[in-house]
XYZ file of C-alpha atoms in Angstrom:
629
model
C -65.891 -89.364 21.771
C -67.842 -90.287 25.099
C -64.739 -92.093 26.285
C -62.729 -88.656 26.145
C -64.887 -86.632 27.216
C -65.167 -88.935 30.323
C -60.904 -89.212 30.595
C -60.646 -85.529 30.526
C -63.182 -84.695 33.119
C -61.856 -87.514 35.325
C -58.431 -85.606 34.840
C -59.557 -82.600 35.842
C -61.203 -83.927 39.119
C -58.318 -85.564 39.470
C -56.320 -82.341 39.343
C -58.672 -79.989 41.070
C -58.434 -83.164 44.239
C -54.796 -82.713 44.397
C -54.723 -79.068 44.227
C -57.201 -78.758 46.918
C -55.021 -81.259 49.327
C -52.411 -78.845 48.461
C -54.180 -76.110 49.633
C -55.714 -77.614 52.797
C -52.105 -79.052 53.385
C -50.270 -75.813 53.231
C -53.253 -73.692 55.746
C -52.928 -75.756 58.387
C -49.526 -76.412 58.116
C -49.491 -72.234 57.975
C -52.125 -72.646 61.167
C -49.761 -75.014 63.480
C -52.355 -77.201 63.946
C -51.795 -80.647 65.580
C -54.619 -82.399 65.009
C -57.336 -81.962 61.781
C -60.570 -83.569 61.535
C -62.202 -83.147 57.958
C -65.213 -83.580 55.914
C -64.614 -84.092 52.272
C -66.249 -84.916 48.797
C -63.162 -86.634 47.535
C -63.263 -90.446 46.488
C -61.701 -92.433 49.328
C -58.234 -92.680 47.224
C -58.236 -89.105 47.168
C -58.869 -88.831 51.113
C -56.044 -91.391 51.624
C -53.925 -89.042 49.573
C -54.643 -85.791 51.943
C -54.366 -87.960 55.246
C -50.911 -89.136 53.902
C -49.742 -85.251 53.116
C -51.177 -84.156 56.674
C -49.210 -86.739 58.335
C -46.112 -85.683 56.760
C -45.975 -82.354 58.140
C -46.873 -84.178 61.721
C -50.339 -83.886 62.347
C -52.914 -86.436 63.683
C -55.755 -86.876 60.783
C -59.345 -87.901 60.909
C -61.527 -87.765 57.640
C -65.272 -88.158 58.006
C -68.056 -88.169 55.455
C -70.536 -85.511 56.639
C -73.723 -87.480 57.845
C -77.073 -85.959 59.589
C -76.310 -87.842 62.729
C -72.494 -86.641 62.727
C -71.246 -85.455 66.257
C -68.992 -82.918 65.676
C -67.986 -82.462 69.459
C -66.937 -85.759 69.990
C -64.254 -85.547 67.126
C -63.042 -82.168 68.215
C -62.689 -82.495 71.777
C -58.697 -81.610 71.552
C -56.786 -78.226 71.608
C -55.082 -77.004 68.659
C -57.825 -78.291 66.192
C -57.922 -77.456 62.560
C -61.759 -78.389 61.564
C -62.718 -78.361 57.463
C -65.865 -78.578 55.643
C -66.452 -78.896 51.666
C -70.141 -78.066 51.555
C -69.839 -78.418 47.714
C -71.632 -81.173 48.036
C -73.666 -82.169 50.995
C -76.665 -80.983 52.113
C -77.101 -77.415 53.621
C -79.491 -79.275 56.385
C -76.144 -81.165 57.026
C -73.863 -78.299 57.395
C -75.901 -76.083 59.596
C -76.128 -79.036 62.272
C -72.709 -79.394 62.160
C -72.194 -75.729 62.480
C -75.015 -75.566 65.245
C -73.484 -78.201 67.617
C -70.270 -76.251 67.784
C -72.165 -72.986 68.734
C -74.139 -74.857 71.440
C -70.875 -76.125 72.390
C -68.534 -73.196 72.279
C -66.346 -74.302 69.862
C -65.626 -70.980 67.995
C -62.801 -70.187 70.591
C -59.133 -69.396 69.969
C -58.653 -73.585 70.369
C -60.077 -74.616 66.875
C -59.461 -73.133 63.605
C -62.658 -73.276 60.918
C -61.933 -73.479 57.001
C -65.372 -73.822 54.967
C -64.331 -74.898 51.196
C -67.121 -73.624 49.053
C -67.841 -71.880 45.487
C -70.278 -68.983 46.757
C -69.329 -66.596 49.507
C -72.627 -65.940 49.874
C -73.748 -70.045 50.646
C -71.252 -69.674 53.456
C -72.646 -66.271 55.174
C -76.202 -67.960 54.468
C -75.514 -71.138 56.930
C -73.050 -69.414 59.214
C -73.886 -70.058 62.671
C -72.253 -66.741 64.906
C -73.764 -66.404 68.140
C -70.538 -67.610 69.653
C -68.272 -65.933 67.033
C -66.081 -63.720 69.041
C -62.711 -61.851 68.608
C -60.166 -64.660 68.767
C -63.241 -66.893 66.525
C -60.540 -68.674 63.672
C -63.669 -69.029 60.848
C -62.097 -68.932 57.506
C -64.509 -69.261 53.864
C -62.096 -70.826 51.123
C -63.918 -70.009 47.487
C -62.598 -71.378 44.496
C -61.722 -69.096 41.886
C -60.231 -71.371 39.506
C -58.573 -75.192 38.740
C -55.634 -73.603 40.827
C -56.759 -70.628 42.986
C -58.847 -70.145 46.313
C -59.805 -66.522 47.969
C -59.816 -67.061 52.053
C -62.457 -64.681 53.360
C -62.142 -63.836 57.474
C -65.403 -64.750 59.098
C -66.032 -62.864 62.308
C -68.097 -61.214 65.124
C -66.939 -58.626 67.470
C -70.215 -59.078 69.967
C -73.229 -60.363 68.576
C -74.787 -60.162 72.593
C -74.486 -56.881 72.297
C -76.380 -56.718 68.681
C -73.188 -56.696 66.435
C -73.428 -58.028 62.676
C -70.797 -60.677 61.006
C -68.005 -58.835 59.293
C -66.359 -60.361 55.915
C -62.689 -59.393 55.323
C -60.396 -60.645 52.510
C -58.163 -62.752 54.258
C -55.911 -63.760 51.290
C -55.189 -66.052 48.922
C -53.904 -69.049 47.815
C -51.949 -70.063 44.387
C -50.756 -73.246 43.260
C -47.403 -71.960 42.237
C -47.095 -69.337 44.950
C -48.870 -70.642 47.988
C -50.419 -68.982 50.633
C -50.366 -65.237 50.579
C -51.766 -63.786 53.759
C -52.875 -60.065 54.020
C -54.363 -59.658 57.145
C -51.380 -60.828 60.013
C -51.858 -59.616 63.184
C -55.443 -60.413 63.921
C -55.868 -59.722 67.577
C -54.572 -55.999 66.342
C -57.891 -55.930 63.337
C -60.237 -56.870 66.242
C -59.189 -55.110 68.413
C -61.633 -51.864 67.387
C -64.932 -52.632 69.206
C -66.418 -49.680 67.646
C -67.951 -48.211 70.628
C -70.071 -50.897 71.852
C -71.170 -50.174 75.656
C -70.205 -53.194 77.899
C -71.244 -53.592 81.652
C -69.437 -53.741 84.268
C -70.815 -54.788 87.845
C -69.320 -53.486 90.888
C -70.033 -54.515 94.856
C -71.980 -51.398 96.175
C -70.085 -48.481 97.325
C -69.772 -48.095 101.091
C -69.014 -44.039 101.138
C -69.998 -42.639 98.007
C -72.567 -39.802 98.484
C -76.148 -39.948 97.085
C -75.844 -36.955 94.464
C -73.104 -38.599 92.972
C -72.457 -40.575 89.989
C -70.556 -44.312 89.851
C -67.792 -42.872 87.255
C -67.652 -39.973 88.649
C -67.104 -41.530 92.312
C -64.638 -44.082 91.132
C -62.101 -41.439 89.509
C -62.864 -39.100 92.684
C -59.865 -38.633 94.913
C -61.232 -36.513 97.491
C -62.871 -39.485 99.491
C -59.205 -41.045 99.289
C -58.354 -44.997 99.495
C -62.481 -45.867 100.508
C -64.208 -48.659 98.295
C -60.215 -48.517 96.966
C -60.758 -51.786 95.264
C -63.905 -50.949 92.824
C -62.201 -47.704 92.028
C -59.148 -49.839 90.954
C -61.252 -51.925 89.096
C -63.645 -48.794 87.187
C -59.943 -47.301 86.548
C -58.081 -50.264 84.699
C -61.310 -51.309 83.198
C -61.588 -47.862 81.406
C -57.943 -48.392 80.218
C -59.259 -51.623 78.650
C -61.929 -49.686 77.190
C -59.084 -46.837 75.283
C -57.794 -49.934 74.078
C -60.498 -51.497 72.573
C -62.474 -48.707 71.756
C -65.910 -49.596 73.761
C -67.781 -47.708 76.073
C -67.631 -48.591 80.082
C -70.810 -48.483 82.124
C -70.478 -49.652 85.959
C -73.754 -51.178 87.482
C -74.407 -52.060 90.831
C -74.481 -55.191 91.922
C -77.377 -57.552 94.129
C -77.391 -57.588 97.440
C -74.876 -60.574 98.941
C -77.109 -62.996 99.679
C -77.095 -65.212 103.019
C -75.141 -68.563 102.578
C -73.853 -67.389 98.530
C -70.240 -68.096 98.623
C -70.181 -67.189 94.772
C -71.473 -64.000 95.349
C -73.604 -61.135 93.422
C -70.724 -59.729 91.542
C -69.851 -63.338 89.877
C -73.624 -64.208 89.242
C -73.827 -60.611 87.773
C -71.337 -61.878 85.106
C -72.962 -65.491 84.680
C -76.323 -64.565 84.035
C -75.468 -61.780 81.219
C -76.227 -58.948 83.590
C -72.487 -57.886 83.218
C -69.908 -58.620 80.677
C -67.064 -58.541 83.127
C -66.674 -57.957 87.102
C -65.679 -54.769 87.502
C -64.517 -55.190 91.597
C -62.132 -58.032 91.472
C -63.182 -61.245 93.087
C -61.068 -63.863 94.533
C -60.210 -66.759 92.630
C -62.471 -69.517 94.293
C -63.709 -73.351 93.405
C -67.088 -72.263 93.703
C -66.334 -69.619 91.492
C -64.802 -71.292 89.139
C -67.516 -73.213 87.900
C -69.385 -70.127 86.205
C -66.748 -67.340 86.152
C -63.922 -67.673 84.233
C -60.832 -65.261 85.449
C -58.776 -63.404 83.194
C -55.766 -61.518 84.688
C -54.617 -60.941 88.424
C -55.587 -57.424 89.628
C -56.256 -56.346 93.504
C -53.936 -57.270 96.033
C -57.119 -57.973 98.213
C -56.617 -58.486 101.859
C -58.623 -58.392 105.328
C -57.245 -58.406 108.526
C -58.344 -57.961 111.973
C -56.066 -54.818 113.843
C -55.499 -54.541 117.253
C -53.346 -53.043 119.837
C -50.808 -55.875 120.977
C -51.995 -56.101 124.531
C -48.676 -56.319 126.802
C -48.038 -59.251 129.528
C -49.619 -58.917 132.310
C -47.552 -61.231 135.064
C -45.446 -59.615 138.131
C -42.287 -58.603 136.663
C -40.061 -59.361 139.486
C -36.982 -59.080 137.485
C -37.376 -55.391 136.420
C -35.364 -54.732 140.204
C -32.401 -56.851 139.359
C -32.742 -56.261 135.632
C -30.377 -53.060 135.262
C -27.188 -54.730 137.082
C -25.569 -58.166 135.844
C -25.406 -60.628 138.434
C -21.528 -60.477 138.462
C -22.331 -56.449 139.439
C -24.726 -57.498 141.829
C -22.087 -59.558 143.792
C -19.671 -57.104 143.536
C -22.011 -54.648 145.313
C -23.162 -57.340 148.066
C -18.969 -57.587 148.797
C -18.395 -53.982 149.325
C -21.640 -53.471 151.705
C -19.989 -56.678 153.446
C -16.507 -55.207 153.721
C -18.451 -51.358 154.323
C -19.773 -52.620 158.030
C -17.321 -53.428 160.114
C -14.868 -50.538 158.413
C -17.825 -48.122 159.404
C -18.689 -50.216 163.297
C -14.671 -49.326 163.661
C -15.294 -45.140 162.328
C -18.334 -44.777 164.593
C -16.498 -46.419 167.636
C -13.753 -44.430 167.266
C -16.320 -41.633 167.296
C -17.056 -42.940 170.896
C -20.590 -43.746 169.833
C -22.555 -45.138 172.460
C -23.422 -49.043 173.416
C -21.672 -51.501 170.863
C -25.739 -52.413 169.545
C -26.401 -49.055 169.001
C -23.314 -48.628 166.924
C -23.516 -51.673 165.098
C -27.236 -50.761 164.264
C -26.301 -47.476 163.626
C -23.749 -48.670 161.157
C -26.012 -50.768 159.480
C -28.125 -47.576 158.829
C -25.668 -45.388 157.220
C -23.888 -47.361 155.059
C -28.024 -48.518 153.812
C -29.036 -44.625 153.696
C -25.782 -43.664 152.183
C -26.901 -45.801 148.991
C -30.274 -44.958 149.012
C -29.116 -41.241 148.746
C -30.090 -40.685 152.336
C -28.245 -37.983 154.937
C -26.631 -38.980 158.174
C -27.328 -37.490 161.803
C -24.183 -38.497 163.305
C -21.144 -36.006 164.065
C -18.718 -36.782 162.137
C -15.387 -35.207 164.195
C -12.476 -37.346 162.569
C -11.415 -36.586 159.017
C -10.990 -40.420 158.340
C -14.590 -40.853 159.114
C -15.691 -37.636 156.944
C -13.554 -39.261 154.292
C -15.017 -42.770 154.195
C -19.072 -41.361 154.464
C -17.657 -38.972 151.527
C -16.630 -42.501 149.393
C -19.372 -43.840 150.325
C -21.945 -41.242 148.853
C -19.586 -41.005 145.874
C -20.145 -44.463 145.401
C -23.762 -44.233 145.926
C -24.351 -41.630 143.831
C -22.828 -43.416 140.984
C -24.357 -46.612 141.232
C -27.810 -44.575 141.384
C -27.183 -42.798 138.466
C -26.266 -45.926 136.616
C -29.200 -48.206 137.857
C -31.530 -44.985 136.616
C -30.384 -44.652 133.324
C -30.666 -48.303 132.716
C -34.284 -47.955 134.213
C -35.544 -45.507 131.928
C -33.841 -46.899 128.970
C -35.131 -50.014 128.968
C -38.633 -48.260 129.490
C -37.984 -46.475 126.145
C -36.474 -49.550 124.406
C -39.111 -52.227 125.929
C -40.078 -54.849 123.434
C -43.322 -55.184 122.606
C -45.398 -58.309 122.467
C -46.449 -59.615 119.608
C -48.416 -63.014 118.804
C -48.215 -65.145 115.355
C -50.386 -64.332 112.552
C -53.172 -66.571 113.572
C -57.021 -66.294 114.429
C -56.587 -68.739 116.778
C -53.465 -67.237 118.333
C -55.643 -64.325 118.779
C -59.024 -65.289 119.875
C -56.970 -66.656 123.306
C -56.654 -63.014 123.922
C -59.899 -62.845 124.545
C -60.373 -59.551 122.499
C -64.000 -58.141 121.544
C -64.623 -58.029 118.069
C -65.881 -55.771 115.747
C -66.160 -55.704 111.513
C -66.611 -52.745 108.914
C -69.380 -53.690 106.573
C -69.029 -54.527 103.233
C -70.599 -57.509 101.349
C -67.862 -60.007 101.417
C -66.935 -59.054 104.935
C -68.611 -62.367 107.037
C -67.622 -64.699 103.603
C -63.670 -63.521 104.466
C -64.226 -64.375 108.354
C -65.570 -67.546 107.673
C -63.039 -68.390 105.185
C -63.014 -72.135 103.698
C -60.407 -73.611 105.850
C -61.351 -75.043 109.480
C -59.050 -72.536 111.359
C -61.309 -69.793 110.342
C -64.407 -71.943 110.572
C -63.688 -72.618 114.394
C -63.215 -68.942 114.881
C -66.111 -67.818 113.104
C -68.514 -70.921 115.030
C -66.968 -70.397 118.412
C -66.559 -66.599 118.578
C -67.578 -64.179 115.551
C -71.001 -66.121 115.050
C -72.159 -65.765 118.921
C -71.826 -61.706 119.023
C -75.208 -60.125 118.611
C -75.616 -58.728 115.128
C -76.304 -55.139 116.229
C -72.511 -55.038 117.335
C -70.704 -56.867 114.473
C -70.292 -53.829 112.311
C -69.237 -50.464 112.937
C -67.899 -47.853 110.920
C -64.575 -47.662 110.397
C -63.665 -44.356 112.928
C -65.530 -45.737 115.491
C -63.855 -48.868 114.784
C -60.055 -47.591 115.386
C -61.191 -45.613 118.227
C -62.039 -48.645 119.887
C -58.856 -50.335 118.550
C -56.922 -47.268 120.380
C -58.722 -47.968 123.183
C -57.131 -51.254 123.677
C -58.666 -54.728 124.054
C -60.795 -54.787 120.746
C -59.940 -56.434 117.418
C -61.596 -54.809 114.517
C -61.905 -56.435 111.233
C -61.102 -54.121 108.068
C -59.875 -53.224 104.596
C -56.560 -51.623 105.254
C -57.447 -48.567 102.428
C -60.578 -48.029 104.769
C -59.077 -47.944 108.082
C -55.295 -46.859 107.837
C -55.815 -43.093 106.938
C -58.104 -43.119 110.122
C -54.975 -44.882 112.123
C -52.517 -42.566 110.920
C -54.554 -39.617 111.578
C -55.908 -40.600 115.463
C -53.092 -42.840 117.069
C -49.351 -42.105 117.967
C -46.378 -43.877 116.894
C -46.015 -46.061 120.148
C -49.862 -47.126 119.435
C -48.896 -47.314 115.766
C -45.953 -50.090 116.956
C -47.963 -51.782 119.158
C -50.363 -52.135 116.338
C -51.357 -55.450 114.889
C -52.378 -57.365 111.756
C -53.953 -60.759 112.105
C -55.227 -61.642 108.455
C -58.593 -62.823 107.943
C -57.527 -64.548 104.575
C -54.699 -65.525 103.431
C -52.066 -63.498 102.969
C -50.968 -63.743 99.599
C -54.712 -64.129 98.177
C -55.303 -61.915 94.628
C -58.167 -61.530 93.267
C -59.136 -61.104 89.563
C -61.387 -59.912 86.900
C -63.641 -62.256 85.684
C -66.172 -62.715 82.941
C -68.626 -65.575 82.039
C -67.282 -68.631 81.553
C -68.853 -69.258 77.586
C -67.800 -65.791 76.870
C -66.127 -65.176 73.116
C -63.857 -61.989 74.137
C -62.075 -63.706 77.041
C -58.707 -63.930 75.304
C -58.323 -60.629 73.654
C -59.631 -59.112 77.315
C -56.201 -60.817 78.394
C -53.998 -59.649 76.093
C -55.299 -56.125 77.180
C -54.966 -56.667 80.466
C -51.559 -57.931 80.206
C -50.115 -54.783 78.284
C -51.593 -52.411 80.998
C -49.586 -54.225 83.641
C -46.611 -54.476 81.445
C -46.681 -50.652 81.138
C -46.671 -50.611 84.545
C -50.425 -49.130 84.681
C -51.542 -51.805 87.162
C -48.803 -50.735 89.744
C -49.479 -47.117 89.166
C -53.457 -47.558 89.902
C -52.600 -50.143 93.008
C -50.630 -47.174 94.534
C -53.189 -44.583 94.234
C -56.541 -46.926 95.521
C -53.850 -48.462 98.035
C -52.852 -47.461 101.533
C -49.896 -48.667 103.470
C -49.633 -49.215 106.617
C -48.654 -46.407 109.431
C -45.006 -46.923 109.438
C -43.933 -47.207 113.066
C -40.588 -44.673 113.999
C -38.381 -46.763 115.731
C -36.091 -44.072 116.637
C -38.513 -42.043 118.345
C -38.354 -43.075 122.197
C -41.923 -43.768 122.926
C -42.814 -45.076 126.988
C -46.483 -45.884 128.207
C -46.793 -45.649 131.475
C -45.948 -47.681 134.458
C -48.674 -49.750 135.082
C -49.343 -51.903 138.274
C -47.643 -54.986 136.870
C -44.501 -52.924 136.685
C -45.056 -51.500 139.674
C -46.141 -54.144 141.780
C -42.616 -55.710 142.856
C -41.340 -52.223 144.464
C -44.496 -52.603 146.612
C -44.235 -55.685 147.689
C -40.476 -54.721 148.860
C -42.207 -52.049 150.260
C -44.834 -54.023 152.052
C -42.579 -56.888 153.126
C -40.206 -54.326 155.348
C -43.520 -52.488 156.497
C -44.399 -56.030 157.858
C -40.911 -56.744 159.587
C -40.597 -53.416 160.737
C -44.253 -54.188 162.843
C -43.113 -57.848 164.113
C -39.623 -56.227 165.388
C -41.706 -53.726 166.716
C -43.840 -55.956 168.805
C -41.007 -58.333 170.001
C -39.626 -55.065 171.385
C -42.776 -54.184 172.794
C -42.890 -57.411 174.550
C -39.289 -57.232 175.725
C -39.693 -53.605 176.981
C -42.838 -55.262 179.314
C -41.161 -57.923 179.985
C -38.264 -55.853 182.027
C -40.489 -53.283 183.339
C -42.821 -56.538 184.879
C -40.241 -59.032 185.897
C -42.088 -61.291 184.498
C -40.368 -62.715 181.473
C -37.026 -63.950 183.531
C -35.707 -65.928 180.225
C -36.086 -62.224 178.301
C -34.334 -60.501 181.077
C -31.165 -62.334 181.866
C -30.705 -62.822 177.987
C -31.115 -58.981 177.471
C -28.518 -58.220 181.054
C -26.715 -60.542 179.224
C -26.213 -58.717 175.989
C -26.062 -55.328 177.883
C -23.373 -57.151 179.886
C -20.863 -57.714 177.089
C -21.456 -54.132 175.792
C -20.119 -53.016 179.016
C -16.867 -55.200 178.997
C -16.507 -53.892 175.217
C -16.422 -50.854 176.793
C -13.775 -51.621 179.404
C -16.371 -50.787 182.084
């Protein structure tokens, strides 16, 4: 009688071990999971049994007897882990360690799914460890309802920092002849009501909002336009987040940015458990990485230093020969060669005077006639009418031809522009300048040694009551010329477009003080339990094409510079400076011929210069005999 009592209860552990492999075989096999470590009661034959069925459907197996020294972190360091427990029969002292080290040790993530075999829901809730338990938390009870049924109960905790209690949801259930039967699917979608918890955001102090206004009410306020455009961003996508999840958004202000912190207040904020997530986007750092953990890009962020391109200031010599090709050139040197002695011929037939004067006077027309000049000689003979008429044609043509190429190439001179480069710009030797905002010295300095050498050798030595200045006396300086001024574009552009003209617009430069391409991102603490469903919800408002919408409005581009409008500054003495020196070097032949002909003049009139006198009787001899005298 004894004996069959024994057979038939050894049967039905025997069944009730192979129904529960079945069960633990088909969840995780419904779970994906590639790797399960487990803690049975089963006799070692039993285990070997369940290992064999897991590896079959290609996962990676390790059974452990639960012990009070048992490391549970060690054995579930991988992804993708599938964890079980049968507390049916070990101690409870055993099972809340267990549970304990994977709190301390954030384990209750979306990486690791939980299933806790047990007869009493209310055993489980008793030892349940949720101070990590979060939204994507995978903690599943298992209670057995029969030799061949289980009821899966959903374990989890929307917040429990912000003082929310464990929820218990019927999962499903499993049958031996049906299997798994899950009712709840779509789990991100049944956690996704946060039931009007308030969360904290932290924001960088606002630069322009007034004092008898509110943070909300200031970040959805359009009236002060594109300023502190990247907080209001941040406050408006954040409060998307918030219709999604149903919790209520309260911005706080953030620390002031301490000396030598290249984390920042905003990230500590969110480390500490001052803030749940950053609500002005930071960029993604190393530092930062260590206690902020990012969750979606957001703000195109950007600095740059603006300027006026300042314009070469050498001689420009070739702005004379500029408006004629060289072959045009030549072409005009061969007609004033071929113009004298046709004209020396006109004005001796004219019966003009001594052959020198002619020749001279020659000389002097044909010059005047192309520098739109008149002519005091009589002009009797139509041949000689006719040619001076050709000739002022001629000038008048090539004038009006070099003019227009003048003035156009005023209108359509290039402008000067250097690479984007802080080095490339501090050999401009530009003053410098900065709006103030917290991060505003951290983007200078930068973490790369181009930016450290500019910000040891140039922004570091300016005395700290000139660094900042507000933005419109900023740009004015900018307009000014010769001062770079460093600046969120949604800060400074409205003030551009509003105070400068569109040839100071195109002469207008950017000269990033980060890189160019840099995006910054929400972040939240690094151990927090909401991080993945805060992604999903971040994701669908840029899918929807929120994020672009709210990046438009905080945004401002940059003044668009007209190319077809003719624009011209004026001449300066660069420009200017080769017609003087033309100028000046006739001015100075003009005095040395006149003092040789002083000299020769005393010369005759003194006798004393014999050499001077017969070469000058000589000269005035040939005229005669030119003459026929």
């Amino acid at each position: 009688m004894i004996l069959g009592i024994v057979l038939v209860y050894s049967c039905m552990e025997l069944v009730i071990a192979i129904v529960e492999s079945d069960f633990i075989v088909d969840y995780f096999s419904h779970k994906k999971a590639p790797n399960v470590v487990g803690f049975s009661c089963n006799s070692i034959q039993d285990d070997l049994q369940l290992l064999k069925n897991l590896n079959r459907q290609g996962m990676t197996v390790s059974l452990k007897k639960l012990k009070d020294d048992t490391d549970i972190h060690n054995l579930a360091t991988n992804n993708g882990v599938g964890i079980f427990i049968d507390i049916r029969c070990y101690k409870i002292g055993y099972v809340e360690s267990i549970l304990s080290q994977a709190s301390n040790n954030r384990m209750f993530d979306e990486l690791r799914c939980w299933l806790i075999l047990s007869s009493d829901l209310d055993k489980v809730s008793n030892i349940i460890e949720d101070g990590n338990f979060g939204m994507s938390t995978d903690f599943v009870a298992a209670v057995q309802l029969g030799s061949k049924r289980y009821g899966l109960y959903d374990f989890h905790n929307i917040y429990k920092e912000r003082g929310k209690k464990p929820r218990i949801i019927l999962l499903g259930n499993w049958l031996k002849d049906r299997g798994l039967q899950i009712i709840l699917k779509d789990k991100a979608l049944r956690r996704s009501n946060m039931q009007g918890i308030t969360l904290k955001a932290s924001f960088y102090k606002p630069s322009h909002k007034p004092e008898n206004m509110g943070y909300e009410e200031y970040f959805q306020d359009k009236t002060y336009g594109t300023l502190d455009g990247s907080s209001k961003y941040g406050f408006n996508i954040l409060r998307h987040l918030s219709n999604i999840y149903n919790f209520t958004l309260r911005a706080v202000e953030s620390s002031a940015w301490r000396p030598g912190d290249s984390v920042g207040p905003v990230g500590r904020d969110v480390s500490n458990g001052s803030a749940d997530f950053t609500g002005t986007a930071l960029v993604i750092t190393y530092k930062r990485l260590d206690i902020v953990k990012f969750l979606h890009h957001a703000w195109p962020l950007r600095t740059c230093f603006i300027f006026r391109s300042p314009q070469p200031k050498n001689i420009k010599v070739q702005e004379i020969l500029r408006p004629f090709a060289n072959k045009v050139w030549y072409l005009m040197i061969t007609i004033l060669v071929i113009s004298f002695p046709i004209t020396i011929m006109m004005v001796r037939i004219e019966e003009f005077g001594a052959f020198l004067d002619g020749v001279s006077h020659s000389f002097l027309i044909v010059i005047g006639t192309l520098c739109q000049q008149s002519s005091t000689m009589s002009m009797k003979r139509l041949s000689t009418r006719l040619f001076f008429l050709s000739i002022s044609i001629y000038s008048y043509v090539m004038y009006t031809y070099y003019s227009c190429s003048v003035v156009s190439a005023r209108l359509d001179e290039p402008i000067f522009k250097i690479n984007d480069s802080l080095n490339q710009m501090s050999k401009l030797r530009l003053k410098l300048g900065s709006e103030w905002f917290a991060a505003a010295e951290f983007f200078i300095k930068g973490d790369d040694k181009e930016h450290q050498t500019f910000f040891d050798n140039h922004w570091s030595k300016l005395p700290e009551d000139k660094k900042f200045l507000s933005p419109e006396a900023g740009i004015q300086l900018v307009k000014d010329g010769g001062f770079a001024y460093h600046t969120r574009p949604e800060a400074s552009y409205p003030i551009v477009e509003k105070n400068l003209n569109n040839r100071e617009v195109c002469e207008l430069m950017e000269v990033h003080a980060m890189h160019r391409d840099a995006q910054s991102s929400f972040g939240t603490s690094v151990n927090n339990s909401v991080t993945e469903i805060w992604r999903i919800g971040l994701t669908k408002i840029s899918e929807v094409g929120l994020r672009n919408h709210q990046i438009l409005t905080w945004t401002y581009r940059k003044p668009k510079c007209d190319l077809s409008i003719p624009t011209s500054s004026s001449i300066d003495m660069d420009e200017f400076a080769p017609h003087l020196i033309l100028l000046i070097v006739g001015m100075l032949a003009s005095v040395i011929l006149c003092i040789i002909e002083m000299v020769v003049v005393k010369c005759k009139s003194s006798g004393e210069c014999k050499t001077i006198k017969i070469l000058s009787e000589f000269i005035l001899c040939r005229g005669k005999i030119s003459h026929g005298v």
